[in-house]
Amino acid sequence: MISGLILFYRYAGKNSISFGFYRKRLINIVVPYLLWSFIYLIYSQFTDPQNVPESLLGLLKNLMSGQAYYHLYFLFVMIQFYCLLPFLLWSFRKWGGWIVLSLSLWCTLGTQTLTWEETKNFFPVPLEEEMIRRSFFPWLFYFCVGGWLGLRFHRTLSHLQRLPLMGLLAVSTAAGVLLVYQMACLHREGFYTPETIIYALSILVLGLQLAQRCRFSLLEATGRRSLAIYLIHPLMLSLLTPLTKSWIPEETYPQFFFLFFVVLSISVGLTMVLERIPYGFLLKGR
């Protein structure tokens, strides 16, 4: 949602997307994605060699589907949305926001149902959840909601600020509890349920309200480095988790909070180092 909001807000008054837009995305997104894919593939050669492709065709498949490491799929999804951006901008101007949002909602809901246990038996060919997740379809509504807000940000923000804060907290909490219940009891992935949409919408509006009321300088500084933190943190998590097993019980809250703060701190520190070295932005992204 945030990515859609920022991109559509930036290009709301422009009739076309310039070549410079794609050049910047190539340098700031695609190059870091490829470099980190190779880094994680090399790392996996030592930690999980059976999942490392043994042929050039397998390597290309990994790179073209975001499969080099478990978190890189999201950058692959964002690259798809960069390619779709001109069409989505045209669609909003041609058909209006509500039509695009309605179509994208049905697209996202339809894709989400493909991952449910109740619907898998209806398809003759098994659909891999990982491949569905790596396409833009389950994320289309989120991106379009952000885009709709970006196109009419100042007009919409005044209306969103009138929504009761406690009501937003109640909705987001209820949706969060339902997500946990569905993952634990119904075996549905958290990202692929209607409750996720409700949770994401309420959190987005809640965040916009809090951003207008308070300043979070530390959070803002971390947000500016969010892409690099996202790219780095799984490596740090994989390296540090085995080190804690001897003195912190596994899968407990103490281990979770310890790893959260340590991994985040190291990731931010490494990002700051990359900011100070030549061509560090190729690994950090922008």
Short mmCIF file of C-alpha atoms in Angstrom, two decimals:
data_model
loop_
_atom_site.label_atom_id
_atom_site.label_comp_id
_atom_site.label_asym_id
_atom_site.label_seq_id
_atom_site.Cartn_x
_atom_site.Cartn_y
_atom_site.Cartn_z
CA MET A 1 0.00 0.00 0.00
CA ILE A 2 2.76 2.44 0.92
CA SER A 3 4.60 1.75 -2.33
CA GLY A 4 1.45 2.38 -4.34
CA LEU A 5 0.69 5.55 -2.39
CA ILE A 6 4.14 7.02 -2.96
CA LEU A 7 4.38 6.11 -6.64
CA PHE A 8 0.91 7.35 -7.57
CA TYR A 9 1.32 10.52 -5.51
CA ARG A 10 4.57 11.28 -7.32
CA TYR A 11 3.14 10.70 -10.80
CA ALA A 12 -0.44 11.87 -10.26
CA GLY A 13 -0.08 14.97 -12.41
CA LYS A 14 2.03 13.44 -15.18
CA ASN A 15 0.68 12.06 -18.42
CA SER A 16 3.35 9.40 -18.89
CA ILE A 17 6.16 7.59 -17.11
CA SER A 18 9.56 8.75 -18.31
CA PHE A 19 12.52 6.57 -19.22
CA GLY A 20 14.29 8.04 -16.18
CA PHE A 21 11.76 6.32 -13.91
CA TYR A 22 12.73 2.88 -15.18
CA ARG A 23 16.42 3.74 -15.21
CA LYS A 24 16.25 4.66 -11.52
CA ARG A 25 14.28 1.53 -10.68
CA LEU A 26 16.83 -0.57 -12.56
CA ILE A 27 19.69 0.86 -10.51
CA ASN A 28 17.89 1.18 -7.18
CA ILE A 29 15.76 -1.98 -7.17
CA VAL A 30 16.69 -4.50 -9.86
CA VAL A 31 20.48 -4.33 -9.35
CA PRO A 32 20.24 -4.75 -5.52
CA TYR A 33 17.75 -7.57 -6.07
CA LEU A 34 20.14 -9.42 -8.39
CA LEU A 35 23.20 -8.81 -6.20
CA TRP A 36 21.48 -10.01 -3.04
CA SER A 37 20.07 -12.99 -4.92
CA PHE A 38 23.62 -14.07 -5.72
CA ILE A 39 24.74 -13.39 -2.14
CA TYR A 40 21.97 -15.55 -0.71
CA LEU A 41 22.56 -18.29 -3.26
CA ILE A 42 26.23 -18.41 -2.26
CA TYR A 43 25.22 -18.45 1.41
CA SER A 44 22.71 -21.24 0.77
CA GLN A 45 25.45 -23.29 -0.85
CA PHE A 46 26.88 -23.71 2.65
CA THR A 47 23.67 -23.85 4.69
CA ASP A 48 21.05 -25.43 2.40
CA PRO A 49 22.80 -26.80 -0.72
CA GLN A 50 19.87 -28.96 -1.87
CA ASN A 51 17.89 -25.80 -2.69
CA VAL A 52 20.66 -24.22 -4.78
CA PRO A 53 20.12 -24.61 -8.55
CA GLU A 54 22.64 -26.82 -10.27
CA SER A 55 22.15 -25.52 -13.81
CA LEU A 56 22.07 -22.18 -15.58
CA LEU A 57 18.39 -22.73 -16.38
CA GLY A 58 17.65 -23.32 -12.70
CA LEU A 59 19.56 -20.17 -11.78
CA LEU A 60 17.59 -18.10 -14.29
CA LYS A 61 14.34 -19.57 -12.96
CA ASN A 62 15.31 -18.57 -9.42
CA LEU A 63 16.21 -15.04 -10.47
CA MET A 64 13.10 -14.60 -12.61
CA SER A 65 10.74 -15.75 -9.86
CA GLY A 66 12.32 -14.36 -6.69
CA GLN A 67 13.26 -17.79 -5.36
CA ALA A 68 16.91 -17.21 -4.46
CA TYR A 69 15.87 -16.76 -0.81
CA TYR A 70 12.54 -16.79 0.96
CA HIS A 71 12.10 -12.99 1.30
CA LEU A 72 13.27 -11.87 -2.15
CA TYR A 73 9.93 -12.69 -3.77
CA PHE A 74 8.58 -9.33 -2.60
CA LEU A 75 11.10 -7.37 -4.65
CA PHE A 76 10.14 -9.50 -7.63
CA VAL A 77 6.50 -8.52 -6.99
CA MET A 78 7.46 -4.84 -6.82
CA ILE A 79 9.28 -5.10 -10.15
CA GLN A 80 6.04 -6.41 -11.65
CA PHE A 81 4.15 -3.41 -10.27
CA TYR A 82 6.71 -1.00 -11.72
CA CYS A 83 5.99 -2.55 -15.11
CA LEU A 84 2.23 -2.25 -14.50
CA LEU A 85 2.34 1.33 -13.23
CA PRO A 86 1.62 3.08 -16.59
CA PHE A 87 -1.38 0.80 -17.21
CA LEU A 88 -2.73 1.29 -13.68
CA LEU A 89 -2.39 5.08 -13.93
CA TRP A 90 -4.27 4.98 -17.23
CA SER A 91 -6.94 2.73 -15.70
CA PHE A 92 -7.59 5.11 -12.81
CA ARG A 93 -7.95 8.04 -15.22
CA LYS A 94 -10.06 6.09 -17.71
CA TRP A 95 -12.46 4.22 -15.42
CA GLY A 96 -12.20 5.97 -12.08
CA GLY A 97 -10.98 4.81 -8.71
CA TRP A 98 -13.98 2.79 -7.55
CA ILE A 99 -14.08 0.60 -10.65
CA VAL A 100 -10.36 -0.14 -10.48
CA LEU A 101 -10.55 -0.84 -6.75
CA SER A 102 -13.54 -3.16 -7.21
CA LEU A 103 -11.85 -5.12 -10.00
CA SER A 104 -8.57 -5.36 -8.10
CA LEU A 105 -10.41 -6.51 -4.96
CA TRP A 106 -12.11 -9.35 -6.82
CA CYS A 107 -8.79 -10.26 -8.43
CA THR A 108 -7.05 -10.39 -5.05
CA LEU A 109 -9.86 -12.28 -3.32
CA GLY A 110 -10.08 -14.77 -6.17
CA THR A 111 -6.35 -15.40 -6.04
CA GLN A 112 -6.44 -15.74 -2.27
CA THR A 113 -9.05 -18.50 -2.42
CA LEU A 114 -6.71 -20.59 -4.60
CA THR A 115 -4.48 -21.09 -1.55
CA TRP A 116 -7.24 -22.34 0.77
CA GLU A 117 -7.51 -26.01 1.67
CA GLU A 118 -11.26 -25.93 0.94
CA THR A 119 -10.74 -24.99 -2.73
CA LYS A 120 -7.62 -26.95 -3.70
CA ASN A 121 -9.62 -30.07 -4.60
CA PHE A 122 -11.53 -28.17 -7.30
CA PHE A 123 -8.45 -27.75 -9.50
CA PRO A 124 -7.08 -30.65 -11.55
CA VAL A 125 -3.57 -29.23 -11.40
CA PRO A 126 -2.15 -28.43 -7.93
CA LEU A 127 -1.43 -24.72 -7.57
CA GLU A 128 1.76 -23.95 -5.70
CA GLU A 129 1.23 -21.34 -3.00
CA GLU A 130 4.78 -20.07 -3.48
CA MET A 131 4.22 -19.32 -7.16
CA ILE A 132 0.92 -17.57 -6.46
CA ARG A 133 2.64 -15.43 -3.83
CA ARG A 134 5.33 -14.40 -6.32
CA SER A 135 2.79 -12.98 -8.77
CA PHE A 136 1.22 -9.54 -8.46
CA PHE A 137 -2.35 -10.90 -8.32
CA PRO A 138 -2.71 -11.45 -4.53
CA TRP A 139 -1.18 -8.02 -3.90
CA LEU A 140 -3.03 -6.03 -6.58
CA PHE A 141 -5.74 -4.61 -4.32
CA TYR A 142 -3.21 -3.41 -1.73
CA PHE A 143 -1.19 -1.60 -4.40
CA CYS A 144 -4.30 -0.07 -5.97
CA VAL A 145 -5.61 1.16 -2.60
CA GLY A 146 -2.30 2.91 -2.05
CA GLY A 147 -2.49 4.28 -5.59
CA TRP A 148 -6.02 5.59 -5.06
CA LEU A 149 -4.90 7.38 -1.89
CA GLY A 150 -1.85 8.77 -3.69
CA LEU A 151 -3.96 10.25 -6.49
CA ARG A 152 -6.24 12.06 -4.03
CA PHE A 153 -4.06 12.17 -0.94
CA HIS A 154 -4.80 15.61 0.48
CA ARG A 155 -8.55 15.35 -0.10
CA THR A 156 -8.78 11.87 1.39
CA LEU A 157 -6.47 12.50 4.34
CA SER A 158 -8.85 15.04 5.88
CA HIS A 159 -11.65 12.45 5.81
CA LEU A 160 -9.46 9.68 7.21
CA GLN A 161 -8.40 11.86 10.13
CA ARG A 162 -12.02 12.06 11.26
CA LEU A 163 -12.26 8.32 11.83
CA PRO A 164 -12.19 7.48 15.56
CA LEU A 165 -8.79 6.32 16.77
CA MET A 166 -10.23 3.79 19.21
CA GLY A 167 -12.43 2.35 16.47
CA LEU A 168 -9.40 1.80 14.24
CA LEU A 169 -7.56 0.14 17.12
CA ALA A 170 -10.53 -2.14 17.77
CA VAL A 171 -10.85 -3.15 14.10
CA SER A 172 -7.12 -3.79 13.65
CA THR A 173 -6.96 -5.80 16.89
CA ALA A 174 -9.98 -7.93 15.98
CA ALA A 175 -8.61 -8.58 12.49
CA GLY A 176 -5.21 -9.48 13.95
CA VAL A 177 -6.78 -11.99 16.35
CA LEU A 178 -8.72 -13.56 13.47
CA LEU A 179 -5.52 -13.85 11.44
CA VAL A 180 -3.76 -15.70 14.23
CA TYR A 181 -6.77 -17.99 14.68
CA GLN A 182 -6.93 -18.82 10.98
CA MET A 183 -3.21 -19.56 10.76
CA ALA A 184 -3.24 -21.71 13.90
CA CYS A 185 -6.56 -23.53 13.50
CA LEU A 186 -7.64 -23.32 9.85
CA HIS A 187 -4.15 -23.56 8.35
CA ARG A 188 -4.66 -20.56 6.11
CA GLU A 189 -1.68 -18.37 5.39
CA GLY A 190 -1.99 -14.95 7.01
CA PHE A 191 -1.40 -13.03 3.82
CA TYR A 192 -4.20 -14.73 1.91
CA THR A 193 -7.45 -14.02 3.73
CA PRO A 194 -10.01 -11.20 3.63
CA GLU A 195 -9.11 -10.41 7.25
CA THR A 196 -5.65 -9.45 6.03
CA ILE A 197 -7.18 -6.77 3.83
CA ILE A 198 -9.20 -5.37 6.74
CA TYR A 199 -6.15 -5.46 9.00
CA ALA A 200 -3.93 -3.75 6.42
CA LEU A 201 -6.47 -1.00 5.71
CA SER A 202 -7.03 -0.22 9.39
CA ILE A 203 -3.28 -0.19 10.12
CA LEU A 204 -2.66 2.12 7.14
CA VAL A 205 -5.28 4.64 8.29
CA LEU A 206 -4.06 4.33 11.88
CA GLY A 207 -0.50 5.02 10.75
CA LEU A 208 -1.56 8.07 8.74
CA GLN A 209 -3.40 9.46 11.76
CA LEU A 210 -0.49 8.89 14.13
CA ALA A 211 1.96 10.40 11.64
CA GLN A 212 -0.07 13.63 11.66
CA ARG A 213 -0.22 13.76 15.46
CA CYS A 214 3.30 12.72 16.43
CA ARG A 215 6.82 12.70 15.11
CA PHE A 216 8.78 9.48 15.24
CA SER A 217 12.31 10.49 14.27
CA LEU A 218 13.83 7.07 15.00
CA LEU A 219 11.08 5.32 13.06
CA GLU A 220 11.50 7.75 10.16
CA ALA A 221 15.25 7.12 10.04
CA THR A 222 14.63 3.38 10.01
CA GLY A 223 11.97 3.77 7.33
CA ARG A 224 14.41 5.53 5.01
CA ARG A 225 16.60 2.45 5.20
CA SER A 226 13.76 -0.07 5.07
CA LEU A 227 14.71 -1.63 1.74
CA ALA A 228 18.28 -2.35 2.83
CA ILE A 229 17.08 -3.67 6.20
CA TYR A 230 14.66 -5.94 4.39
CA LEU A 231 17.44 -7.28 2.17
CA ILE A 232 19.98 -7.78 4.98
CA HIS A 233 17.96 -9.01 7.95
CA PRO A 234 17.35 -12.67 6.90
CA LEU A 235 21.09 -13.21 6.61
CA MET A 236 21.67 -11.79 10.09
CA LEU A 237 18.75 -13.80 11.47
CA SER A 238 20.10 -17.03 9.99
CA LEU A 239 23.58 -16.38 11.39
CA LEU A 240 22.50 -15.31 14.88
CA THR A 241 19.67 -17.73 15.64
CA PRO A 242 21.93 -20.80 16.16
CA LEU A 243 24.13 -18.75 18.52
CA THR A 244 21.23 -18.13 20.91
CA LYS A 245 20.12 -21.76 21.24
CA SER A 246 22.58 -22.58 24.02
CA TRP A 247 21.44 -19.83 26.40
CA ILE A 248 17.94 -18.75 25.30
CA PRO A 249 15.10 -21.30 24.96
CA GLU A 250 14.06 -21.76 21.36
CA GLU A 251 10.82 -20.30 20.01
CA THR A 252 10.19 -18.24 23.15
CA TYR A 253 9.43 -14.55 23.64
CA PRO A 254 12.90 -13.80 25.08
CA GLN A 255 14.53 -15.26 21.99
CA PHE A 256 12.12 -13.40 19.70
CA PHE A 257 12.68 -9.98 21.27
CA PHE A 258 16.43 -10.47 21.60
CA LEU A 259 16.81 -11.44 17.96
CA PHE A 260 14.45 -8.68 16.85
CA PHE A 261 16.48 -5.89 18.43
CA VAL A 262 19.90 -7.36 17.64
CA VAL A 263 19.10 -8.20 14.02
CA LEU A 264 17.47 -4.81 13.47
CA SER A 265 20.42 -2.98 15.04
CA ILE A 266 23.01 -4.85 12.98
CA SER A 267 20.98 -4.40 9.79
CA VAL A 268 20.70 -0.65 10.38
CA GLY A 269 24.42 -0.46 11.18
CA LEU A 270 25.39 -2.30 7.99
CA THR A 271 23.06 -0.05 6.00
CA MET A 272 24.79 3.03 7.40
CA VAL A 273 28.15 1.53 6.38
CA LEU A 274 26.87 0.97 2.84
CA GLU A 275 25.76 4.60 2.73
CA ARG A 276 29.35 5.70 3.27
CA ILE A 277 31.20 3.54 0.77
CA PRO A 278 31.44 4.05 -3.01
CA TYR A 279 28.70 2.26 -4.92
CA GLY A 280 27.21 1.04 -1.67
CA PHE A 281 23.80 2.08 -2.97
CA LEU A 282 23.96 -0.85 -5.39
CA LEU A 283 23.58 -3.14 -2.38
CA LYS A 284 21.48 -0.80 -0.25
CA GLY A 285 18.95 0.19 -2.86
CA ARG A 286 16.92 3.38 -2.70
#
